[in-house]
Coordinates of C-alpha atoms in Angstrom, one line a residue:
Chain C
X1 CA 4.1 3.2 35.2
X2 CA 1.4 1.4 37.1
X3 CA 2.4 -2.1 38.4
X4 CA -1.2 -3.0 38.7
X5 CA -2.1 -2.8 35.0
X6 CA 0.7 -1.1 33.2
X7 CA -1.7 0.8 31.0
X8 CA -0.7 4.2 30.3
X9 CA -0.9 6.8 27.5
X10 CA 2.0 8.5 25.8
X11 CA 3.6 5.3 24.8
X12 CA 1.2 4.3 22.0
X13 CA 2.9 4.1 18.6
X14 CA 0.9 3.7 15.4
X15 CA 3.2 2.2 12.8
X16 CA 3.3 3.1 9.2
X17 CA 1.5 1.0 6.6
X18 CA 4.5 0.3 4.6
X19 CA 2.4 0.2 1.3
X20 CA 1.7 3.9 1.9
X21 CA 4.5 6.1 0.9
X22 CA 3.2 9.1 2.6
X23 CA 4.1 9.9 6.2
X24 CA 1.2 9.9 8.5
X25 CA 0.5 13.2 9.8
X26 CA -2.2 14.3 12.3
X27 CA -3.5 17.2 10.4
X28 CA -6.2 15.6 8.3
X29 CA -9.8 16.4 8.9
X30 CA -10.5 13.3 10.9
X31 CA -13.6 13.8 12.8
X32 CA -13.5 12.6 16.2
X33 CA -17.2 12.1 16.3
X34 CA -19.9 13.7 17.9
X35 CA -18.6 15.8 20.8
X36 CA -20.6 14.2 23.4
X37 CA -20.5 16.7 26.3
X38 CA -24.1 17.2 26.6
X39 CA -24.2 16.7 30.3
X40 CA -27.4 17.9 32.0
X41 CA -27.1 21.4 33.5
X42 CA -25.7 21.9 36.9
X43 CA -28.3 21.3 39.5
X44 CA -28.6 23.8 42.2
X45 CA -27.2 22.5 45.5
X46 CA -30.0 21.0 47.4
X47 CA -31.8 17.7 47.7
X48 CA -30.9 15.2 45.2
X49 CA -33.4 13.3 43.2
X50 CA -35.0 10.5 45.2
X51 CA -33.2 7.3 44.7
X52 CA -33.8 4.8 47.6
X53 CA -30.7 3.0 46.8
X54 CA -28.2 5.9 47.2
X55 CA -26.3 5.3 50.2
X56 CA -24.4 8.5 50.0
X57 CA -27.4 10.8 50.2
X58 CA -26.2 12.5 53.4
X59 CA -22.7 13.6 52.1
X60 CA -24.1 16.8 50.7
X61 CA -21.8 19.9 50.5
X62 CA -23.7 21.9 53.2
X63 CA -22.4 19.7 56.0
X64 CA -19.0 19.1 54.5
X65 CA -17.6 22.6 54.5
X66 CA -17.2 25.2 57.1
X67 CA -18.6 28.7 56.6
X68 CA -16.2 31.0 54.8
X69 CA -14.7 28.3 52.8
X70 CA -15.3 28.0 49.2
X71 CA -18.8 26.6 48.8
X72 CA -18.5 23.2 47.2
X73 CA -21.5 22.0 45.1
X74 CA -22.8 18.9 43.7
X75 CA -22.7 18.3 40.0
X76 CA -24.7 15.4 38.5
X77 CA -23.3 14.3 35.3
X78 CA -24.4 10.7 34.6
X79 CA -21.6 9.9 32.2
X80 CA -20.2 6.7 31.2
X81 CA -16.4 6.4 32.1
X82 CA -15.9 5.0 28.6
X83 CA -18.0 7.7 26.9
X84 CA -15.0 9.2 25.2
X85 CA -14.0 5.8 23.9
X86 CA -17.5 5.0 22.8
X87 CA -17.8 8.3 21.0
X88 CA -14.7 7.4 19.0
X89 CA -16.1 4.0 18.4
X90 CA -19.3 5.4 17.0
X91 CA -17.3 7.6 14.6
X92 CA -15.2 4.7 13.5
X93 CA -18.4 2.6 13.0
X94 CA -20.0 5.4 10.9
X95 CA -16.8 5.9 8.8
X96 CA -16.7 2.0 8.2
X97 CA -20.4 1.8 7.3
X98 CA -20.0 4.6 4.8
X99 CA -17.4 2.8 2.9
X100 CA -19.1 -0.7 3.3
X101 CA -16.1 -2.0 5.2
X102 CA -16.8 -5.1 7.5
X103 CA -14.5 -4.6 10.5
X104 CA -13.9 -7.6 12.8
X105 CA -12.3 -7.3 16.2
X106 CA -10.3 -10.5 16.8
X107 CA -9.6 -11.1 20.4
X108 CA -7.8 -14.1 22.2
X109 CA -5.2 -14.9 24.8
X110 CA -1.6 -14.7 23.6
X111 CA -0.6 -17.7 21.5
X112 CA -4.0 -18.7 20.3
X113 CA -2.9 -18.5 16.6
X114 CA -4.7 -15.3 15.5
X115 CA -1.9 -14.2 13.2
X116 CA -1.3 -17.7 11.7
X117 CA -5.1 -18.0 11.1
X118 CA -5.3 -14.6 9.7
X119 CA -2.2 -15.1 7.3
X120 CA -3.8 -18.2 5.9
X121 CA -7.2 -16.6 5.5
X122 CA -5.6 -13.6 3.6
X123 CA -3.7 -15.9 1.4
X124 CA -6.6 -18.1 0.4
X125 CA -9.1 -15.2 0.1
X126 CA -6.9 -12.7 -1.7
X127 CA -8.9 -13.0 -4.9
X128 CA -12.3 -12.7 -3.2
X129 CA -12.5 -9.2 -1.9
X130 CA -10.2 -6.6 -0.6
X131 CA -8.8 -7.1 2.9
X132 CA -6.7 -5.2 5.3
X133 CA -5.4 -5.7 8.8
X134 CA -4.7 -3.6 11.9
X135 CA -2.3 -5.4 14.2
X136 CA -2.2 -4.5 17.9
X137 CA 0.9 -5.6 20.1
X138 CA 2.7 -4.1 22.8
X139 CA 6.0 -4.2 21.0
X140 CA 7.5 -5.1 17.6
X141 CA 5.9 -5.1 14.2
X142 CA 6.6 -8.8 13.7
X143 CA 2.9 -9.5 13.2
X144 CA 2.2 -6.8 10.7
X145 CA 5.2 -8.2 8.6
X146 CA 3.8 -11.6 8.7
X147 CA 0.6 -10.2 7.3
X148 CA 2.3 -8.3 4.7
X149 CA 4.2 -11.4 3.7
X150 CA 0.8 -13.0 3.2
X151 CA 0.0 -10.2 0.7
X152 CA -2.3 -8.1 2.7
X153 CA -2.0 -4.4 3.7
X154 CA -1.3 -4.1 7.4
X155 CA -0.7 -1.5 9.9
X156 CA 0.9 -2.1 13.3
X157 CA -0.2 -0.4 16.5
X158 CA 2.2 -0.8 19.4
X159 CA 0.4 0.0 22.6
X160 CA 3.7 0.3 24.7
X161 CA 2.5 -0.8 28.1
X162 CA -1.2 -0.8 27.1
X163 CA -3.0 -4.0 27.4
X164 CA -5.7 -3.4 24.7
X165 CA -6.6 -1.3 21.6
X166 CA -9.0 1.5 22.0
X167 CA -11.3 3.3 19.6
X168 CA -9.0 6.5 19.3
X169 CA -6.1 4.3 18.1
X170 CA -8.3 2.7 15.6
X171 CA -9.6 6.1 14.3
X172 CA -6.0 7.1 13.4
X173 CA -5.2 3.7 12.0
X174 CA -8.2 3.9 9.8
X175 CA -6.9 7.2 8.3
X176 CA -3.5 5.7 7.6
X177 CA -4.6 2.5 6.4
X178 CA -7.6 3.7 4.5
X179 CA -8.9 0.3 3.5
X180 CA -10.8 -0.1 0.2
X181 CA -14.6 0.3 0.1
X182 CA -16.1 -3.0 0.5
X183 CA -13.2 -4.5 2.3
X184 CA -13.0 -6.8 5.2
X185 CA -10.9 -5.2 7.9
X186 CA -9.5 -7.6 10.5
X187 CA -8.3 -5.7 13.8
X188 CA -6.1 -8.2 15.7
X189 CA -6.3 -7.0 19.3
X190 CA -3.5 -7.4 21.9
X191 CA -3.4 -11.0 23.1
X192 CA -5.3 -10.6 26.2
X193 CA -8.5 -12.2 27.4
X194 CA -9.4 -9.5 30.0
X195 CA -9.0 -5.9 28.9
X196 CA -10.0 -5.8 25.2
X197 CA -13.5 -7.0 26.4
X198 CA -14.3 -3.4 27.7
X199 CA -13.3 -1.4 24.7
X200 CA -15.6 -1.1 21.7
X201 CA -13.5 -0.2 18.6
X202 CA -16.4 0.4 16.4
X203 CA -16.1 -3.0 14.8
X204 CA -19.2 -4.8 13.3
X205 CA -18.4 -8.1 15.0
X206 CA -16.2 -9.4 17.8
X207 CA -14.6 -12.8 17.0
X208 CA -13.0 -14.6 20.0
X209 CA -10.4 -17.2 19.3
X210 CA -9.6 -20.0 21.7
X211 CA -7.1 -22.8 21.0
X212 CA -7.4 -26.2 22.1
X213 CA -3.9 -26.1 23.7
X214 CA -5.6 -23.8 26.3
X215 CA -7.9 -24.9 29.1
X216 CA -11.4 -25.8 28.0
X217 CA -12.8 -23.7 30.9
X218 CA -11.4 -20.4 29.5
X219 CA -15.0 -19.3 28.7
X220 CA -16.0 -19.5 32.4
X221 CA -12.6 -18.2 33.6
X222 CA -12.7 -15.2 31.4
X223 CA -16.5 -14.7 30.9
X224 CA -16.5 -11.1 29.9
X225 CA -14.7 -11.5 26.6
X226 CA -16.8 -14.6 25.7
X227 CA -20.1 -12.9 26.8
X228 CA -19.4 -10.0 24.4
X229 CA -18.3 -12.1 21.4
X230 CA -20.4 -12.7 18.3
X231 CA -18.4 -15.7 16.9
X232 CA -16.1 -18.2 18.6
X233 CA -13.4 -19.9 16.6
X234 CA -12.0 -23.0 18.3
X235 CA -8.6 -23.1 16.9
X236 CA -5.8 -25.7 16.4
X237 CA -8.3 -28.6 16.3
X238 CA -5.8 -30.7 14.4
X239 CA -4.0 -31.1 17.8
X240 CA -7.1 -32.7 19.4
X241 CA -6.0 -36.2 19.2
X242 CA -2.8 -35.4 21.3
X243 CA -4.6 -33.5 24.0
X244 CA -7.1 -34.1 26.8
X245 CA -9.1 -30.9 25.7
X246 CA -12.7 -31.9 25.9
X247 CA -14.4 -30.1 23.1
X248 CA -18.0 -30.6 24.1
X249 CA -17.2 -29.4 27.6
X250 CA -15.7 -26.3 26.2
X251 CA -18.8 -25.5 24.1
X252 CA -21.0 -26.2 27.1
X253 CA -18.9 -23.7 29.1
X254 CA -19.3 -21.2 26.3
X255 CA -23.1 -21.7 26.3
X256 CA -23.1 -20.9 30.0
X257 CA -21.8 -17.5 29.4
X258 CA -23.1 -16.7 26.1
X259 CA -26.0 -19.2 25.0
X260 CA -26.3 -17.8 21.5
X261 CA -22.6 -17.7 20.6
X262 CA -21.9 -19.4 17.2
X263 CA -18.8 -21.7 17.4
X264 CA -16.7 -22.8 14.4
X265 CA -13.8 -25.5 15.0
X266 CA -10.9 -24.7 12.7
X267 CA -7.3 -25.4 12.1
X268 CA -5.0 -23.3 10.1
X269 CA -2.4 -26.1 9.9
X270 CA -4.8 -28.9 8.5
X271 CA -7.4 -26.5 6.9
X272 CA -10.1 -28.3 8.7
X273 CA -13.1 -26.1 9.3
X274 CA -11.7 -23.1 7.3
X275 CA -14.4 -23.5 4.6
X276 CA -16.9 -22.7 7.3
X277 CA -15.0 -19.6 8.5
X278 CA -14.6 -18.3 4.9
X279 CA -18.3 -18.9 4.3
X280 CA -19.1 -16.9 7.5
X281 CA -16.9 -14.1 6.3
X282 CA -18.4 -14.1 2.7
X283 CA -22.0 -14.1 4.0
X284 CA -21.4 -11.7 6.8
X285 CA -19.8 -9.2 4.4
X286 CA -22.5 -9.4 1.9
X287 CA -25.2 -9.1 4.6
X288 CA -23.5 -5.9 5.8
X289 CA -23.5 -4.5 2.3
X290 CA -27.2 -4.9 1.7
X291 CA -28.6 -1.5 1.4
X292 CA -25.4 0.3 0.9
X293 CA -25.9 3.0 -1.6
X294 CA -22.9 2.2 -3.9
X295 CA -22.2 -1.4 -2.9
X296 CA -25.6 -2.6 -2.0
X297 CA -26.3 -4.8 -5.1
X298 CA -24.6 -8.3 -5.6
X299 CA -22.8 -7.1 -8.8
X300 CA -21.4 -3.9 -7.1
X301 CA -20.2 -6.0 -4.1
X302 CA -18.5 -8.3 -6.6
X303 CA -17.0 -5.3 -8.3
X304 CA -15.5 -4.2 -5.1
X305 CA -13.8 -7.4 -4.6
Chain N
X1 CA -6.0 -4.9 34.3
X2 CA -7.4 -2.0 32.4
X3 CA -8.3 0.1 35.3
X4 CA -5.5 2.6 34.6
X5 CA -7.0 3.3 31.2
X6 CA -10.5 3.6 32.8
X7 CA -9.2 6.2 35.2
X8 CA -7.7 8.2 32.3
X9 CA -11.1 8.2 30.7
X10 CA -12.6 9.3 33.9
X11 CA -10.1 12.1 34.3
X12 CA -10.8 13.3 30.7
X13 CA -14.5 13.5 31.5
X14 CA -13.7 15.5 34.6
X15 CA -11.4 18.0 32.7
X16 CA -14.0 18.4 30.0
X17 CA -16.6 19.1 32.4
X18 CA -14.5 21.6 34.2
X19 CA -15.2 24.5 31.8
X20 CA -18.7 23.5 31.0
X21 CA -19.8 23.3 34.6
X22 CA -17.4 26.0 35.8
X23 CA -15.5 24.4 38.6
X24 CA -11.7 24.4 39.2
X25 CA -11.3 21.5 41.8
X26 CA -13.0 18.1 42.1
X27 CA -13.4 17.1 45.8
X28 CA -15.1 13.8 45.3
X29 CA -16.4 11.5 42.6
X30 CA -19.2 9.1 42.8
X31 CA -19.2 6.1 40.5
X32 CA -21.7 3.5 39.7
X33 CA -20.1 0.1 38.8
X34 CA -22.0 -2.9 37.7
X35 CA -21.0 -6.3 39.0
X36 CA -20.3 -7.3 35.4
X37 CA -18.2 -4.3 34.3
X38 CA -15.1 -6.2 34.5
X39 CA -13.6 -3.8 37.1
X40 CA -11.4 -4.6 40.0
X41 CA -12.4 -2.0 42.5
X42 CA -9.1 -2.1 44.3
X43 CA -7.2 -1.6 41.2
X44 CA -9.6 1.2 40.2
X45 CA -8.9 3.1 43.5
X46 CA -5.2 2.7 43.1
X47 CA -5.2 3.9 39.5
X48 CA -7.5 6.7 40.3
X49 CA -5.0 8.2 42.9
X50 CA -2.2 7.7 40.6
X51 CA -3.9 9.2 37.4
X52 CA -5.2 12.2 39.3
X53 CA -2.0 13.3 40.7
X54 CA -1.1 16.8 39.5
X55 CA -4.6 17.4 38.2
X56 CA -7.7 19.1 39.1
X57 CA -8.8 16.0 40.9
X58 CA -5.8 15.3 42.9
X59 CA -6.7 13.9 46.3
X60 CA -10.3 13.6 45.4
X61 CA -12.3 11.0 47.3
X62 CA -13.6 8.2 45.2
X63 CA -17.0 6.6 46.1
X64 CA -17.9 3.5 44.3
X65 CA -21.4 2.2 44.3
X66 CA -21.3 -1.4 43.3
X67 CA -24.5 -2.7 42.0
X68 CA -25.5 -6.2 41.4
X69 CA -26.6 -7.2 37.8
X70 CA -30.3 -7.4 36.9
X71 CA -31.3 -10.7 35.5
X72 CA -34.3 -12.7 34.6
X73 CA -35.0 -16.2 36.0
X74 CA -36.9 -18.3 33.4
X75 CA -38.0 -20.8 36.0
X76 CA -39.4 -18.2 38.5
X77 CA -40.5 -15.8 35.7
X78 CA -39.5 -12.8 37.6
X79 CA -36.5 -10.4 37.8
X80 CA -33.7 -11.3 40.2
X81 CA -30.0 -10.0 40.6
X82 CA -26.8 -11.7 40.3
X83 CA -23.1 -10.9 40.8
X84 CA -21.4 -13.1 38.3
X85 CA -22.5 -14.3 34.9
X86 CA -22.6 -17.8 36.2
X87 CA -24.7 -17.3 39.3
X88 CA -27.7 -19.5 39.7
X89 CA -31.1 -18.0 40.6
X90 CA -30.9 -17.0 44.4
X91 CA -34.4 -18.3 44.8
X92 CA -34.9 -21.5 42.9
X93 CA -31.2 -22.4 42.3
X94 CA -31.8 -22.9 38.7
X95 CA -29.3 -22.0 36.0
X96 CA -31.8 -20.6 33.4
X97 CA -30.9 -17.0 34.1
X98 CA -30.6 -14.4 31.5
X99 CA -28.5 -11.4 32.5
X100 CA -30.0 -8.1 31.5
X101 CA -27.2 -5.6 32.4
X102 CA -24.7 -4.9 35.2
X103 CA -21.8 -3.8 32.9
X104 CA -22.3 -0.1 33.5
X105 CA -19.4 2.2 34.7
X106 CA -20.9 5.5 35.1
X107 CA -19.9 8.7 36.9
X108 CA -23.0 9.8 38.7
X109 CA -22.1 12.8 40.7
X110 CA -19.2 15.1 41.6
X111 CA -18.5 17.4 44.4
X112 CA -16.7 20.4 43.0
X113 CA -15.7 24.0 43.8

């Protein structure tokens, strides 16, 4: 396995949702989304389109190959490296939208308190609307068990050596977990402030969690993940009196990379700020349901809960 | 960190295109990588060689075209380019810079036979 990143396929395990009695099989008609291979047709060998910035214009096949050898040719495909992942993400997004499910991708470094925050949220909102959790970790199903202990349905994905969740894993997890229509689905990504930034899972919003026991300059040290987030939760603020963490400075750093990022300061120990988080969840869920054919009215949204 | 997974995605595209575009071998791959794509080019090259071993792209040359990110400087009221999210405007030095892109990771061309 690669010593640079350790990512690899073949070691991903999608755990069972223990509330489901049925074993998960891969025979159900899960649509993996639009097959997207609509690359432009092969161009005949010859001059490439004019693009003044291309610095490899002169490396065409005619000069690279001796006569008599198989004639190489150039193929222009213009395809994103992550197009496969993005197609799965689009399929997930559609699947979730049809069911009126609000999916949130929770990202943070290890130890920021995602699971603790989630467990308290699930306990305190258990009466409000259905919720489900997909847990991503390299190993163990400890987090899924903590979530189940809080009374919610949870499915564990173990990524093995992988450093992030991808949309394909989430597609399979959705089949097994099958969250209720109108639910809020929390996807707790692998604790990592780098890699999860690049992988769209099909979520509606990305929530980044930063605890005050980390450096206040995390937003500028790991700008990608903060730049692509929709909400920042500054966590463990009950510890602020004991730390040198400068909250204002942290928020200023955040604004440098993502000027519009909304920030909420919360503590799942003292409960401070949680009302705001719950209100954000409630309003965001309701906003997503507006216009939904079955759940689009306030009473239907309530009934789903 | 995730360059290995990116290369696996890249290889998937190459394998899918093989039947569609009727080729058996990939000799060279051209990528366009934006400055804000979060990609470490050295790790990407390393991962590419490892991932392509034993595949139709074994030994293929990897050409990476790194592009700066387009951005808008509010003060100069014109388009500029930056290389990180926190770069000031190269002309006026101001920080009122809105990044407009630069996170692309695209395969642009292949040399195949």
